[in-house]
Amino acid sequence: MTQATLGRNGVRVIAHRGASHDHPEHTLAAYRQAIADGADALECDVRLSADGRLVCVHDRRVERTSDGRGVVSALTYEELAALDFGGWKGEPHRGARVLLFEELLQEALGAGRPVGLAVETKHPTRAGGRLEAELVRMLRAYGLADGASGLVEVMSFSRNALTRLHRLAPGLPAVYLMERRLRPVRPPFAGHAGPGIELVRRDPGLVARLHAKGLRVRVWTVDEPADVELCLRLGVDTLITNRPREVRELVSGLLAER
């Protein structure tokens, strides 16, 4: 297993859309900062453009994160690339274009140390299963689809998406993301469960129950020191955060005190 797979001190810190507290989400600046901050892995959301390009955009529409309008899947890559995705926290847009997943993949592979990718496929979308098929095709082109490197994980709130991903690339580690309580059945083909921090706050015993099912647990989005302490106390395996440097330092300090 790689260093990126194991994480420091056994607890992984994943940068949520990059170091997105400090830079616009899903931009090269955010991901390069996350790598510099020592994140074990980079989280991204992927969608398909109208012409089948895999782009890193969270929302169904582009209004929140760009100076344009429209649905991602209805815009071609050329149309998306003409938009400014550098707007952030009410500041003027700053000249960042839409990020292709392949560009992020190359950035992670060229980091000079093992840096993982945690890739969420967004649903529902008009692309349907083509989204997972294109993601696996891209990973296969880089020799990463069999999961042997330990560098890539796939994530989704959609059980159907996880099922498709398993059929296409059964070796890829999968994460079932959760906003509500997990049903009694085990999530399909997933070795990890990903509850949101609000759910963990309301039901701290959830982490132990998920571990009892044989699942590793990652929690999103963990930015506050009290939430980091709670997750470590409960034995959470992975933290997804907008603040990778601060959270990594806090994790190291808290674990050193034990």
PDB file of C-alpha atoms in Angstrom, residues 30-198:
ATOM      1  CA  ALA A  30      -6.532  25.103  -4.918  1.00  0.00           C
ATOM      2  CA  TYR A  31      -5.060  21.693  -5.736  1.00  0.00           C
ATOM      3  CA  ARG A  32      -1.477  22.901  -5.901  1.00  0.00           C
ATOM      4  CA  GLN A  33      -1.949  24.535  -2.501  1.00  0.00           C
ATOM      5  CA  ALA A  34      -3.386  21.287  -1.126  1.00  0.00           C
ATOM      6  CA  ILE A  35      -0.353  19.359  -2.361  1.00  0.00           C
ATOM      7  CA  ALA A  36       1.951  21.954  -0.801  1.00  0.00           C
ATOM      8  CA  ASP A  37      -0.068  21.724   2.419  1.00  0.00           C
ATOM      9  CA  GLY A  38       0.659  17.997   2.643  1.00  0.00           C
ATOM     10  CA  ALA A  39      -2.780  16.575   1.854  1.00  0.00           C
ATOM     11  CA  ASP A  40      -2.755  12.796   1.492  1.00  0.00           C
ATOM     12  CA  ALA A  41      -5.281  12.982  -1.340  1.00  0.00           C
ATOM     13  CA  LEU A  42      -7.300  15.419  -3.437  1.00  0.00           C
ATOM     14  CA  GLU A  43     -11.084  15.231  -3.602  1.00  0.00           C
ATOM     15  CA  CYS A  44     -12.903  16.244  -6.770  1.00  0.00           C
ATOM     16  CA  ASP A  45     -16.372  16.084  -8.285  1.00  0.00           C
ATOM     17  CA  VAL A  46     -16.693  15.093 -11.920  1.00  0.00           C
ATOM     18  CA  ARG A  47     -19.352  15.697 -14.555  1.00  0.00           C
ATOM     19  CA  LEU A  48     -19.501  15.293 -18.319  1.00  0.00           C
ATOM     20  CA  SER A  49     -19.719  18.257 -20.645  1.00  0.00           C
ATOM     21  CA  ALA A  50     -22.093  18.142 -23.607  1.00  0.00           C
ATOM     22  CA  ASP A  51     -19.273  16.830 -25.801  1.00  0.00           C
ATOM     23  CA  GLY A  52     -18.196  14.135 -23.342  1.00  0.00           C
ATOM     24  CA  ARG A  53     -15.249  15.800 -21.577  1.00  0.00           C
ATOM     25  CA  LEU A  54     -14.712  14.958 -17.915  1.00  0.00           C
ATOM     26  CA  VAL A  55     -14.682  18.243 -15.958  1.00  0.00           C
ATOM     27  CA  CYS A  56     -14.253  19.026 -12.270  1.00  0.00           C
ATOM     28  CA  VAL A  57     -17.426  20.894 -11.268  1.00  0.00           C
ATOM     29  CA  HIS A  58     -19.575  20.254  -8.217  1.00  0.00           C
ATOM     30  CA  ASP A  59     -22.885  21.890  -9.077  1.00  0.00           C
ATOM     31  CA  ARG A  60     -25.276  20.892 -11.822  1.00  0.00           C
ATOM     32  CA  ARG A  61     -25.205  24.518 -12.989  1.00  0.00           C
ATOM     33  CA  VAL A  62     -22.269  26.911 -13.364  1.00  0.00           C
ATOM     34  CA  GLU A  63     -23.711  30.073 -11.799  1.00  0.00           C
ATOM     35  CA  ARG A  64     -22.246  29.687  -8.297  1.00  0.00           C
ATOM     36  CA  THR A  65     -18.669  29.041  -9.354  1.00  0.00           C
ATOM     37  CA  SER A  66     -18.328  30.928 -12.654  1.00  0.00           C
ATOM     38  CA  ASP A  67     -19.387  34.095 -14.438  1.00  0.00           C
ATOM     39  CA  GLY A  68     -21.610  32.114 -16.810  1.00  0.00           C
ATOM     40  CA  ARG A  69     -25.036  30.522 -16.837  1.00  0.00           C
ATOM     41  CA  GLY A  70     -26.310  27.090 -17.763  1.00  0.00           C
ATOM     42  CA  VAL A  71     -26.195  23.386 -17.003  1.00  0.00           C
ATOM     43  CA  VAL A  72     -22.772  21.754 -17.158  1.00  0.00           C
ATOM     44  CA  SER A  73     -23.981  18.793 -19.198  1.00  0.00           C
ATOM     45  CA  ALA A  74     -25.603  21.118 -21.754  1.00  0.00           C
ATOM     46  CA  LEU A  75     -22.402  23.125 -22.350  1.00  0.00           C
ATOM     47  CA  THR A  76     -19.498  21.960 -24.493  1.00  0.00           C
ATOM     48  CA  TYR A  77     -15.989  21.986 -23.089  1.00  0.00           C
ATOM     49  CA  GLU A  78     -15.188  24.960 -25.334  1.00  0.00           C
ATOM     50  CA  GLU A  79     -18.150  26.857 -23.851  1.00  0.00           C
ATOM     51  CA  LEU A  80     -17.147  25.925 -20.305  1.00  0.00           C
ATOM     52  CA  ALA A  81     -13.516  26.869 -20.954  1.00  0.00           C
ATOM     53  CA  ALA A  82     -14.632  30.368 -21.998  1.00  0.00           C
ATOM     54  CA  LEU A  83     -16.073  30.970 -18.508  1.00  0.00           C
ATOM     55  CA  ASP A  84     -14.189  32.354 -15.532  1.00  0.00           C
ATOM     56  CA  PHE A  85     -14.213  29.866 -12.644  1.00  0.00           C
ATOM     57  CA  GLY A  86     -12.038  32.073 -10.438  1.00  0.00           C
ATOM     58  CA  GLY A  87     -14.817  33.886  -8.586  1.00  0.00           C
ATOM     59  CA  TRP A  88     -14.735  33.162  -4.875  1.00  0.00           C
ATOM     60  CA  LYS A  89     -16.368  34.385  -1.668  1.00  0.00           C
ATOM     61  CA  GLY A  90     -17.887  37.385  -3.399  1.00  0.00           C
ATOM     62  CA  GLU A  91     -14.579  38.534  -4.840  1.00  0.00           C
ATOM     63  CA  PRO A  92     -14.244  39.516  -8.522  1.00  0.00           C
ATOM     64  CA  HIS A  93     -13.607  36.659 -10.921  1.00  0.00           C
ATOM     65  CA  ARG A  94      -9.911  36.050 -11.312  1.00  0.00           C
ATOM     66  CA  GLY A  95      -9.298  34.219 -14.565  1.00  0.00           C
ATOM     67  CA  ALA A  96      -9.421  30.494 -13.786  1.00  0.00           C
ATOM     68  CA  ARG A  97     -10.936  28.219 -16.390  1.00  0.00           C
ATOM     69  CA  VAL A  98     -12.775  24.951 -15.871  1.00  0.00           C
ATOM     70  CA  LEU A  99     -10.447  22.125 -14.844  1.00  0.00           C
ATOM     71  CA  LEU A 100     -10.373  18.907 -16.828  1.00  0.00           C
ATOM     72  CA  PHE A 101     -10.120  15.776 -14.702  1.00  0.00           C
ATOM     73  CA  GLU A 102      -7.159  14.657 -16.779  1.00  0.00           C
ATOM     74  CA  GLU A 103      -5.314  17.849 -15.825  1.00  0.00           C
ATOM     75  CA  LEU A 104      -5.930  17.171 -12.148  1.00  0.00           C
ATOM     76  CA  LEU A 105      -4.821  13.581 -12.591  1.00  0.00           C
ATOM     77  CA  GLN A 106      -1.566  14.717 -14.185  1.00  0.00           C
ATOM     78  CA  GLU A 107      -1.046  17.259 -11.395  1.00  0.00           C
ATOM     79  CA  ALA A 108      -1.411  14.552  -8.732  1.00  0.00           C
ATOM     80  CA  LEU A 109       0.879  12.131 -10.555  1.00  0.00           C
ATOM     81  CA  GLY A 110       3.522  14.839 -10.935  1.00  0.00           C
ATOM     82  CA  ALA A 111       3.445  15.914  -7.287  1.00  0.00           C
ATOM     83  CA  GLY A 112       6.790  14.339  -6.393  1.00  0.00           C
ATOM     84  CA  ARG A 113       5.244  12.218  -3.647  1.00  0.00           C
ATOM     85  CA  PRO A 114       2.256   9.846  -3.511  1.00  0.00           C
ATOM     86  CA  VAL A 115      -0.908  11.955  -3.704  1.00  0.00           C
ATOM     87  CA  GLY A 116      -4.223  10.148  -4.010  1.00  0.00           C
ATOM     88  CA  LEU A 117      -7.420  11.133  -5.789  1.00  0.00           C
ATOM     89  CA  ALA A 118     -10.882  10.692  -4.297  1.00  0.00           C
ATOM     90  CA  VAL A 119     -13.253  11.094  -7.234  1.00  0.00           C
ATOM     91  CA  GLU A 120     -16.987  11.629  -6.758  1.00  0.00           C
ATOM     92  CA  THR A 121     -19.295  11.045  -9.713  1.00  0.00           C
ATOM     93  CA  LYS A 122     -22.230  13.451  -9.507  1.00  0.00           C
ATOM     94  CA  HIS A 123     -25.822  12.251  -9.945  1.00  0.00           C
ATOM     95  CA  PRO A 124     -28.500  12.584 -11.131  1.00  0.00           C
ATOM     96  CA  THR A 125     -27.224  13.692 -14.528  1.00  0.00           C
ATOM     97  CA  ARG A 126     -28.350  13.324 -18.114  1.00  0.00           C
ATOM     98  CA  ALA A 127     -25.051  11.522 -18.775  1.00  0.00           C
ATOM     99  CA  GLY A 128     -26.198   8.514 -16.730  1.00  0.00           C
ATOM    100  CA  GLY A 129     -23.731   5.639 -16.831  1.00  0.00           C
ATOM    101  CA  ARG A 130     -21.567   7.382 -19.452  1.00  0.00           C
ATOM    102  CA  LEU A 131     -20.037   9.355 -16.588  1.00  0.00           C
ATOM    103  CA  GLU A 132     -18.620   6.280 -14.871  1.00  0.00           C
ATOM    104  CA  ALA A 133     -17.601   4.768 -18.196  1.00  0.00           C
ATOM    105  CA  GLU A 134     -15.571   7.845 -19.150  1.00  0.00           C
ATOM    106  CA  LEU A 135     -13.963   8.043 -15.722  1.00  0.00           C
ATOM    107  CA  VAL A 136     -12.831   4.423 -15.895  1.00  0.00           C
ATOM    108  CA  ARG A 137     -11.643   4.878 -19.485  1.00  0.00           C
ATOM    109  CA  MET A 138      -9.475   7.792 -18.361  1.00  0.00           C
ATOM    110  CA  LEU A 139      -8.083   5.897 -15.375  1.00  0.00           C
ATOM    111  CA  ARG A 140      -7.356   2.882 -17.569  1.00  0.00           C
ATOM    112  CA  ALA A 141      -5.380   5.089 -19.969  1.00  0.00           C
ATOM    113  CA  TYR A 142      -3.096   5.975 -17.050  1.00  0.00           C
ATOM    114  CA  GLY A 143      -2.864   2.434 -15.714  1.00  0.00           C
ATOM    115  CA  LEU A 144      -4.900   3.273 -12.601  1.00  0.00           C
ATOM    116  CA  ALA A 145      -8.199   1.484 -13.178  1.00  0.00           C
ATOM    117  CA  ASP A 146      -7.219  -1.779 -11.501  1.00  0.00           C
ATOM    118  CA  GLY A 147      -6.700  -0.102  -8.118  1.00  0.00           C
ATOM    119  CA  ALA A 148      -3.249  -1.641  -7.676  1.00  0.00           C
ATOM    120  CA  SER A 149      -1.535   1.719  -7.144  1.00  0.00           C
ATOM    121  CA  GLY A 150      -3.752   2.593  -4.189  1.00  0.00           C
ATOM    122  CA  LEU A 151      -3.899   6.152  -5.491  1.00  0.00           C
ATOM    123  CA  VAL A 152      -7.485   6.405  -6.768  1.00  0.00           C
ATOM    124  CA  GLU A 153     -10.784   5.889  -4.978  1.00  0.00           C
ATOM    125  CA  VAL A 154     -14.254   6.433  -6.377  1.00  0.00           C
ATOM    126  CA  MET A 155     -17.145   7.879  -4.396  1.00  0.00           C
ATOM    127  CA  SER A 156     -20.851   8.449  -4.870  1.00  0.00           C
ATOM    128  CA  PHE A 157     -24.138   9.012  -3.068  1.00  0.00           C
ATOM    129  CA  SER A 158     -25.686   6.827  -5.794  1.00  0.00           C
ATOM    130  CA  ARG A 159     -25.845   3.076  -5.247  1.00  0.00           C
ATOM    131  CA  ASN A 160     -26.356   2.612  -8.988  1.00  0.00           C
ATOM    132  CA  ALA A 161     -23.172   4.550  -9.709  1.00  0.00           C
ATOM    133  CA  LEU A 162     -21.174   2.376  -7.304  1.00  0.00           C
ATOM    134  CA  THR A 163     -22.590  -0.735  -8.941  1.00  0.00           C
ATOM    135  CA  ARG A 164     -21.597   0.518 -12.398  1.00  0.00           C
ATOM    136  CA  LEU A 165     -18.116   1.408 -11.193  1.00  0.00           C
ATOM    137  CA  HIS A 166     -17.646  -2.059  -9.699  1.00  0.00           C
ATOM    138  CA  ARG A 167     -18.664  -3.713 -12.956  1.00  0.00           C
ATOM    139  CA  LEU A 168     -16.311  -1.515 -14.965  1.00  0.00           C
ATOM    140  CA  ALA A 169     -13.357  -1.532 -12.542  1.00  0.00           C
ATOM    141  CA  PRO A 170     -13.841  -3.997  -9.681  1.00  0.00           C
ATOM    142  CA  GLY A 171     -10.404  -3.279  -8.240  1.00  0.00           C
ATOM    143  CA  LEU A 172     -11.055   0.392  -7.490  1.00  0.00           C
ATOM    144  CA  PRO A 173     -11.763   1.133  -3.816  1.00  0.00           C
ATOM    145  CA  ALA A 174     -15.270   2.586  -3.469  1.00  0.00           C
ATOM    146  CA  VAL A 175     -16.841   4.937  -0.932  1.00  0.00           C
ATOM    147  CA  TYR A 176     -20.582   5.144  -0.268  1.00  0.00           C
ATOM    148  CA  LEU A 177     -21.339   8.749   0.698  1.00  0.00           C
ATOM    149  CA  MET A 178     -24.121   9.352   3.193  1.00  0.00           C
ATOM    150  CA  GLU A 179     -26.263  12.301   4.205  1.00  0.00           C
ATOM    151  CA  ARG A 180     -28.778  10.188   6.074  1.00  0.00           C
ATOM    152  CA  ARG A 181     -28.546   7.061   8.192  1.00  0.00           C
ATOM    153  CA  LEU A 182     -27.194   4.001   6.462  1.00  0.00           C
ATOM    154  CA  ARG A 183     -29.750   1.299   5.817  1.00  0.00           C
ATOM    155  CA  PRO A 184     -29.155  -2.052   7.523  1.00  0.00           C
ATOM    156  CA  VAL A 185     -27.744  -3.521   4.317  1.00  0.00           C
ATOM    157  CA  ARG A 186     -24.110  -3.025   3.407  1.00  0.00           C
ATOM    158  CA  PRO A 187     -23.571  -0.452   0.650  1.00  0.00           C
ATOM    159  CA  PRO A 188     -22.882  -2.128  -2.695  1.00  0.00           C
ATOM    160  CA  PHE A 189     -19.241  -2.920  -3.452  1.00  0.00           C
ATOM    161  CA  ALA A 190     -18.000  -0.270  -1.007  1.00  0.00           C
ATOM    162  CA  GLY A 191     -15.314  -0.771   1.590  1.00  0.00           C
ATOM    163  CA  HIS A 192     -15.716   2.751   2.954  1.00  0.00           C
ATOM    164  CA  ALA A 193     -18.683   4.757   4.215  1.00  0.00           C
ATOM    165  CA  GLY A 194     -18.664   8.553   4.032  1.00  0.00           C
ATOM    166  CA  PRO A 195     -21.099  10.268   6.399  1.00  0.00           C
ATOM    167  CA  GLY A 196     -21.314  14.041   6.662  1.00  0.00           C
ATOM    168  CA  ILE A 197     -20.104  15.697   9.842  1.00  0.00           C
ATOM    169  CA  GLU A 198     -23.646  16.801  10.755  1.00  0.00           C
TER     170      GLU A 198
END
